[in-house]
Short mmCIF file of C-alpha atoms and ligand atoms in Angstrom, two decimals:
data_model
loop_
_atom_site.label_atom_id
_atom_site.label_comp_id
_atom_site.label_asym_id
_atom_site.label_seq_id
_atom_site.Cartn_x
_atom_site.Cartn_y
_atom_site.Cartn_z
CA MET A 1 -47.60 -20.82 -215.84
CA SER A 2 -47.23 -20.97 -212.09
CA ASN A 3 -47.83 -17.84 -210.06
CA ARG A 4 -46.28 -18.14 -206.62
CA THR A 5 -48.08 -15.12 -205.19
CA LYS A 6 -51.41 -16.48 -206.33
CA ASP A 7 -50.63 -19.97 -205.02
CA ILE A 8 -49.57 -18.72 -201.58
CA THR A 9 -52.41 -16.22 -201.28
CA LEU A 10 -55.06 -18.78 -202.16
CA ASP A 11 -53.52 -21.28 -199.72
CA ILE A 12 -53.57 -18.68 -196.94
CA VAL A 13 -57.17 -17.86 -197.72
CA GLU A 14 -58.12 -21.54 -197.72
CA ALA A 15 -56.27 -22.14 -194.41
CA VAL A 16 -58.12 -19.21 -192.78
CA ARG A 17 -61.47 -20.34 -194.18
CA ASP A 18 -60.85 -23.75 -192.67
CA VAL A 19 -60.28 -22.18 -189.22
CA LEU A 20 -63.45 -20.07 -189.53
CA ARG A 21 -65.45 -23.19 -190.35
CA ARG A 22 -63.90 -25.34 -187.65
CA HIS A 23 -64.70 -22.78 -184.96
CA GLU A 24 -68.03 -21.78 -186.49
CA VAL A 25 -67.01 -18.13 -186.30
CA THR A 26 -69.99 -15.79 -186.21
CA PHE A 27 -70.41 -12.55 -188.12
CA ASP A 28 -69.89 -10.53 -184.92
CA GLU A 29 -66.65 -12.35 -184.17
CA TYR A 30 -65.50 -11.91 -187.75
CA ARG A 31 -66.17 -8.18 -187.58
CA ALA A 32 -64.49 -7.84 -184.16
CA GLY A 33 -61.46 -9.65 -185.59
CA PHE A 34 -60.98 -7.43 -188.60
CA GLN A 35 -61.68 -4.32 -186.55
CA HIS A 36 -58.87 -5.38 -184.24
CA LEU A 37 -56.60 -5.71 -187.28
CA ALA A 38 -57.61 -2.22 -188.40
CA LYS A 39 -56.82 -0.94 -184.90
CA THR A 40 -53.43 -2.68 -185.08
CA GLN A 41 -52.75 -0.95 -188.39
CA GLY A 42 -53.81 2.40 -186.88
CA ALA A 43 -51.37 1.92 -184.03
CA GLY A 44 -48.51 1.14 -186.41
CA GLU A 45 -48.25 -2.37 -184.96
CA ILE A 46 -48.69 -4.52 -188.07
CA PRO A 47 -44.93 -5.31 -188.19
CA LEU A 48 -45.04 -6.26 -184.51
CA LEU A 49 -48.14 -8.43 -184.84
CA ILE A 50 -46.84 -10.25 -187.90
CA ASP A 51 -43.41 -10.86 -186.36
CA VAL A 52 -44.93 -12.12 -183.10
CA PHE A 53 -46.76 -14.90 -184.90
CA PHE A 54 -44.95 -15.64 -188.16
CA ASN A 55 -41.29 -14.56 -188.13
CA SER A 56 -40.37 -17.83 -186.39
CA THR A 57 -41.83 -19.93 -189.19
CA ILE A 58 -39.82 -18.15 -191.86
CA VAL A 59 -36.71 -18.76 -189.76
CA GLU A 60 -37.60 -22.45 -189.44
CA ILE A 61 -37.80 -22.71 -193.24
CA GLU A 62 -34.51 -20.85 -193.67
CA ASN A 63 -32.70 -23.04 -191.15
CA GLU A 64 -33.58 -26.18 -193.11
CA LYS A 65 -31.37 -24.85 -195.87
CA ARG A 66 -28.62 -23.22 -193.85
CA ARG A 67 -25.27 -24.66 -192.89
CA GLY A 68 -23.28 -23.22 -190.00
CA SER A 69 -25.03 -21.24 -187.29
CA HIS A 70 -28.81 -21.20 -187.27
CA ALA A 71 -30.81 -18.05 -187.77
CA CYS A 72 -33.27 -16.62 -185.22
CA ILE A 73 -36.18 -14.22 -185.57
CA GLN A 74 -35.17 -10.68 -186.46
CA GLY A 75 -38.11 -8.93 -184.83
CA PRO A 76 -39.41 -5.52 -185.91
CA TYR A 77 -36.79 -3.24 -184.36
CA PHE A 78 -33.67 -3.42 -186.49
CA VAL A 79 -32.56 0.05 -187.62
CA GLN A 80 -30.28 0.63 -190.60
CA ASN A 81 -27.18 2.81 -190.50
CA ALA A 82 -26.32 2.20 -186.85
CA PRO A 83 -22.98 3.77 -185.92
CA ASN A 84 -19.72 1.88 -186.20
CA VAL A 85 -18.62 0.99 -182.70
CA ALA A 86 -15.29 -0.10 -181.25
CA GLU A 87 -15.18 -0.70 -177.51
CA THR A 88 -18.73 -0.08 -176.37
CA LEU A 89 -22.24 0.69 -177.52
CA ALA A 90 -23.51 4.11 -176.47
CA ILE A 91 -25.16 3.92 -173.04
CA ARG A 92 -27.71 6.46 -171.80
CA ASP A 93 -26.67 8.44 -168.70
CA GLN A 94 -29.70 7.13 -166.82
CA ASP A 95 -28.54 3.51 -167.43
CA ALA A 96 -24.92 4.09 -166.41
CA GLY A 97 -25.38 2.16 -163.14
CA HIS A 98 -26.94 -0.89 -164.81
CA PRO A 99 -25.00 -4.22 -164.80
CA LYS A 100 -22.57 -4.52 -167.70
CA MET A 101 -21.84 -7.15 -170.33
CA VAL A 102 -19.11 -7.81 -172.82
CA MET A 103 -20.06 -9.40 -176.14
CA ARG A 104 -17.21 -11.32 -177.71
CA GLY A 105 -16.47 -14.25 -179.94
CA LYS A 106 -15.30 -15.22 -183.35
CA VAL A 107 -16.80 -15.35 -186.82
CA THR A 108 -15.61 -18.27 -188.91
CA GLY A 109 -16.50 -20.09 -192.09
CA LEU A 110 -17.64 -23.70 -192.30
CA ASN A 111 -14.07 -25.01 -192.03
CA GLY A 112 -13.26 -22.87 -189.03
CA GLN A 113 -11.34 -20.32 -191.08
CA PRO A 114 -11.57 -16.83 -189.55
CA VAL A 115 -13.75 -14.29 -191.32
CA ALA A 116 -11.99 -10.94 -191.07
CA GLY A 117 -13.87 -7.72 -191.76
CA ALA A 118 -17.31 -9.21 -191.09
CA VAL A 119 -19.71 -6.52 -189.93
CA ILE A 120 -21.88 -7.50 -186.98
CA ASP A 121 -24.88 -5.27 -186.41
CA VAL A 122 -25.88 -5.72 -182.77
CA TRP A 123 -28.96 -4.25 -181.10
CA HIS A 124 -30.75 -4.77 -177.81
CA ALA A 125 -33.41 -3.16 -175.67
CA THR A 126 -32.96 -0.68 -172.81
CA PRO A 127 -33.49 -1.94 -169.25
CA ASP A 128 -37.05 -0.56 -169.48
CA GLY A 129 -37.71 -2.59 -172.60
CA LYS A 130 -37.46 0.05 -175.34
CA TYR A 131 -35.55 0.04 -178.61
CA SER A 132 -33.69 3.19 -179.61
CA GLY A 133 -34.76 4.79 -182.85
CA ILE A 134 -38.22 3.26 -182.36
CA HIS A 135 -39.59 4.03 -178.90
CA ASP A 136 -39.70 7.05 -176.59
CA ASN A 137 -37.60 9.22 -178.95
CA ILE A 138 -34.43 7.46 -177.80
CA PRO A 139 -31.80 8.50 -180.38
CA PRO A 140 -30.91 5.53 -182.59
CA GLN A 141 -27.22 5.51 -181.72
CA TYR A 142 -27.89 3.99 -178.28
CA TYR A 143 -27.65 0.22 -177.78
CA ARG A 144 -26.95 -0.40 -181.46
CA GLY A 145 -23.84 -0.57 -183.52
CA LYS A 146 -21.75 -2.19 -186.22
CA ILE A 147 -18.77 -4.15 -184.94
CA THR A 148 -16.12 -5.25 -187.44
CA THR A 149 -14.20 -8.49 -186.90
CA ALA A 150 -10.40 -8.42 -186.67
CA ALA A 151 -7.96 -10.40 -188.83
CA ASP A 152 -8.50 -13.51 -186.68
CA GLY A 153 -12.30 -13.19 -186.99
CA SER A 154 -12.69 -12.02 -183.40
CA TYR A 155 -14.91 -9.24 -182.11
CA GLU A 156 -15.48 -7.63 -178.74
CA CYS A 157 -17.78 -4.85 -177.59
CA ARG A 158 -19.36 -3.80 -174.30
CA SER A 159 -22.81 -2.66 -173.31
CA ILE A 160 -25.23 -2.97 -170.43
CA LEU A 161 -26.98 -6.26 -169.70
CA PRO A 162 -30.34 -6.91 -171.39
CA VAL A 163 -33.18 -8.05 -169.12
CA PRO A 164 -36.31 -10.11 -169.86
CA TYR A 165 -38.21 -8.12 -172.40
CA GLN A 166 -41.85 -7.25 -172.71
CA ILE A 167 -42.91 -6.38 -176.24
CA PRO A 168 -44.82 -3.08 -176.44
CA ASN A 169 -48.02 -4.11 -174.70
CA ALA A 170 -49.98 -0.88 -174.37
CA GLY A 171 -51.42 -1.21 -177.88
CA PRO A 172 -53.59 -3.70 -179.79
CA THR A 173 -50.89 -6.42 -179.96
CA GLY A 174 -50.54 -6.44 -176.18
CA GLU A 175 -54.31 -6.34 -175.83
CA LEU A 176 -54.62 -9.40 -178.06
CA LEU A 177 -51.92 -11.40 -176.24
CA GLU A 178 -52.81 -10.42 -172.69
CA THR A 179 -56.50 -9.56 -172.54
CA TYR A 180 -58.07 -11.60 -175.33
CA MET A 181 -55.72 -14.61 -175.43
CA GLN A 182 -54.96 -14.45 -171.69
CA TRP A 183 -51.32 -15.20 -172.41
CA HIS A 184 -48.45 -12.74 -171.92
CA SER A 185 -46.19 -10.40 -173.86
CA TRP A 186 -42.74 -11.45 -172.60
CA ARG A 187 -39.64 -12.57 -174.43
CA PRO A 188 -36.43 -13.86 -172.91
CA ALA A 189 -33.66 -11.29 -172.50
CA HIS A 190 -31.81 -11.24 -175.79
CA ILE A 191 -29.20 -9.64 -178.00
CA HIS A 192 -29.86 -9.35 -181.73
CA TYR A 193 -27.10 -9.87 -184.32
CA TRP A 194 -27.06 -9.38 -188.09
CA ILE A 195 -23.80 -10.44 -189.68
CA HIS A 196 -22.70 -9.43 -193.16
CA ALA A 197 -19.49 -10.74 -194.70
CA ASP A 198 -18.23 -10.90 -198.28
CA GLY A 199 -19.00 -14.20 -199.94
CA MET A 200 -21.20 -15.39 -197.06
CA ARG A 201 -24.94 -15.51 -196.53
CA ASP A 202 -26.14 -12.95 -194.04
CA LEU A 203 -26.91 -14.39 -190.63
CA ILE A 204 -29.59 -12.90 -188.39
CA SER A 205 -29.45 -14.39 -184.93
CA GLN A 206 -30.01 -13.82 -181.23
CA ALA A 207 -28.26 -14.82 -178.04
CA TYR A 208 -30.17 -15.68 -174.87
CA PHE A 209 -29.15 -16.02 -171.24
CA GLU A 210 -29.12 -19.60 -170.00
CA GLY A 211 -31.86 -20.23 -167.44
CA ASP A 212 -34.09 -17.35 -168.56
CA GLN A 213 -37.69 -18.36 -167.76
CA TYR A 214 -39.06 -17.06 -171.06
CA ILE A 215 -36.83 -19.10 -173.38
CA ASP A 216 -39.46 -21.87 -173.44
CA ASP A 217 -42.43 -19.52 -173.12
CA ASP A 218 -41.60 -16.78 -175.60
CA CYS A 219 -44.60 -14.75 -176.81
CA CYS A 220 -42.87 -14.60 -180.19
CA ASN A 221 -42.40 -18.36 -180.40
CA GLY A 222 -38.68 -17.68 -180.83
CA GLY A 223 -37.85 -21.35 -180.35
CA GLY A 224 -34.70 -20.56 -178.42
CA SER A 225 -31.32 -20.21 -180.04
CA GLU A 226 -28.19 -22.27 -180.33
CA PHE A 227 -26.64 -19.37 -178.43
CA MET A 228 -27.78 -19.98 -174.86
CA VAL A 229 -24.96 -18.29 -173.06
CA PRO A 230 -24.01 -19.69 -169.64
CA GLU A 231 -23.62 -17.40 -166.67
CA VAL A 232 -19.95 -16.39 -166.79
CA TYR A 233 -18.59 -13.21 -165.26
CA GLU A 234 -15.32 -11.35 -165.48
CA GLY A 235 -15.44 -9.35 -162.27
CA ASP A 236 -18.94 -7.89 -162.36
CA VAL A 237 -19.21 -7.99 -166.16
CA ARG A 238 -21.32 -10.74 -167.73
CA VAL A 239 -19.46 -12.40 -170.59
CA MET A 240 -21.59 -13.13 -173.66
CA GLU A 241 -19.30 -15.28 -175.77
CA VAL A 242 -20.97 -16.12 -179.08
CA ASN A 243 -19.13 -17.72 -182.00
CA PHE A 244 -20.80 -17.55 -185.39
CA THR A 245 -20.24 -19.95 -188.27
CA LEU A 246 -21.23 -18.49 -191.63
CA ASP A 247 -22.58 -20.32 -194.64
CA PRO A 248 -20.91 -19.43 -197.94
CA ARG A 249 -23.14 -17.97 -200.62
C1 MBD B 1 -38.64 -7.79 -180.17
O1 MBD B 1 -37.68 -7.10 -179.53
C2 MBD B 1 -38.28 -8.95 -180.75
O2 MBD B 1 -37.00 -9.33 -180.65
C3 MBD B 1 -39.22 -9.71 -181.44
C4 MBD B 1 -38.82 -10.98 -182.08
C5 MBD B 1 -40.52 -9.27 -181.52
C6 MBD B 1 -40.89 -8.11 -180.92
C7 MBD B 1 -39.96 -7.36 -180.25
FE1 FE B 2 -35.78 -7.84 -179.65
#
């Protein structure tokens, strides 16, 4: 009888053993490595560490089997039960002067038929790179919400403009990326989406801003997105038009 958990676990173990042998890892290095993992656990950063390195691979696998829009990495900062929103996400008073964006587009099925009543969970970071409900005690209703598509599949909602984003770098994950790997902890500016609709597979995606320097040098190996939104403004409001095509279940 096949045991998938056993098969995968033993393959992971064998892959790691191979790396240890190839680099002739010493006992001191081995101990420093697992102590850093323990420190990461202590700091509550295991979800962050795992998503930084491996979320993108799971998405790659999923996209092989997905029709319609491609998925992107979810990241560790989705929060359930975000408020339903109509015109705008909640904006903190201190961010009121920040440049604005409007998110709009259409959700359709594979044949272009509109998907009415789809629920789009959107979430993005504050201008200082925090996620509400996770960091700095920012109440979870800010910069998150559920948008429902209209009869023609369209949606529209406003917020402030995301900026290039540094993952939390004061802890062990940042220490690994910056100090030990001498890399960096930046991601391109992005908006997260999670779309649920009856009869359709969920779609978890992101939109990026065309020209962002971190799209091709993303510390989370995001691999970009099919939603690279060009720089279009309506007055002083950046327009983020993103049209999603859902794959039926
Ligand atoms: C994020 O905001 C994010 O989107 C990912 C993928 C990883 C860490 C933080
Ligand atoms: Fe994010």
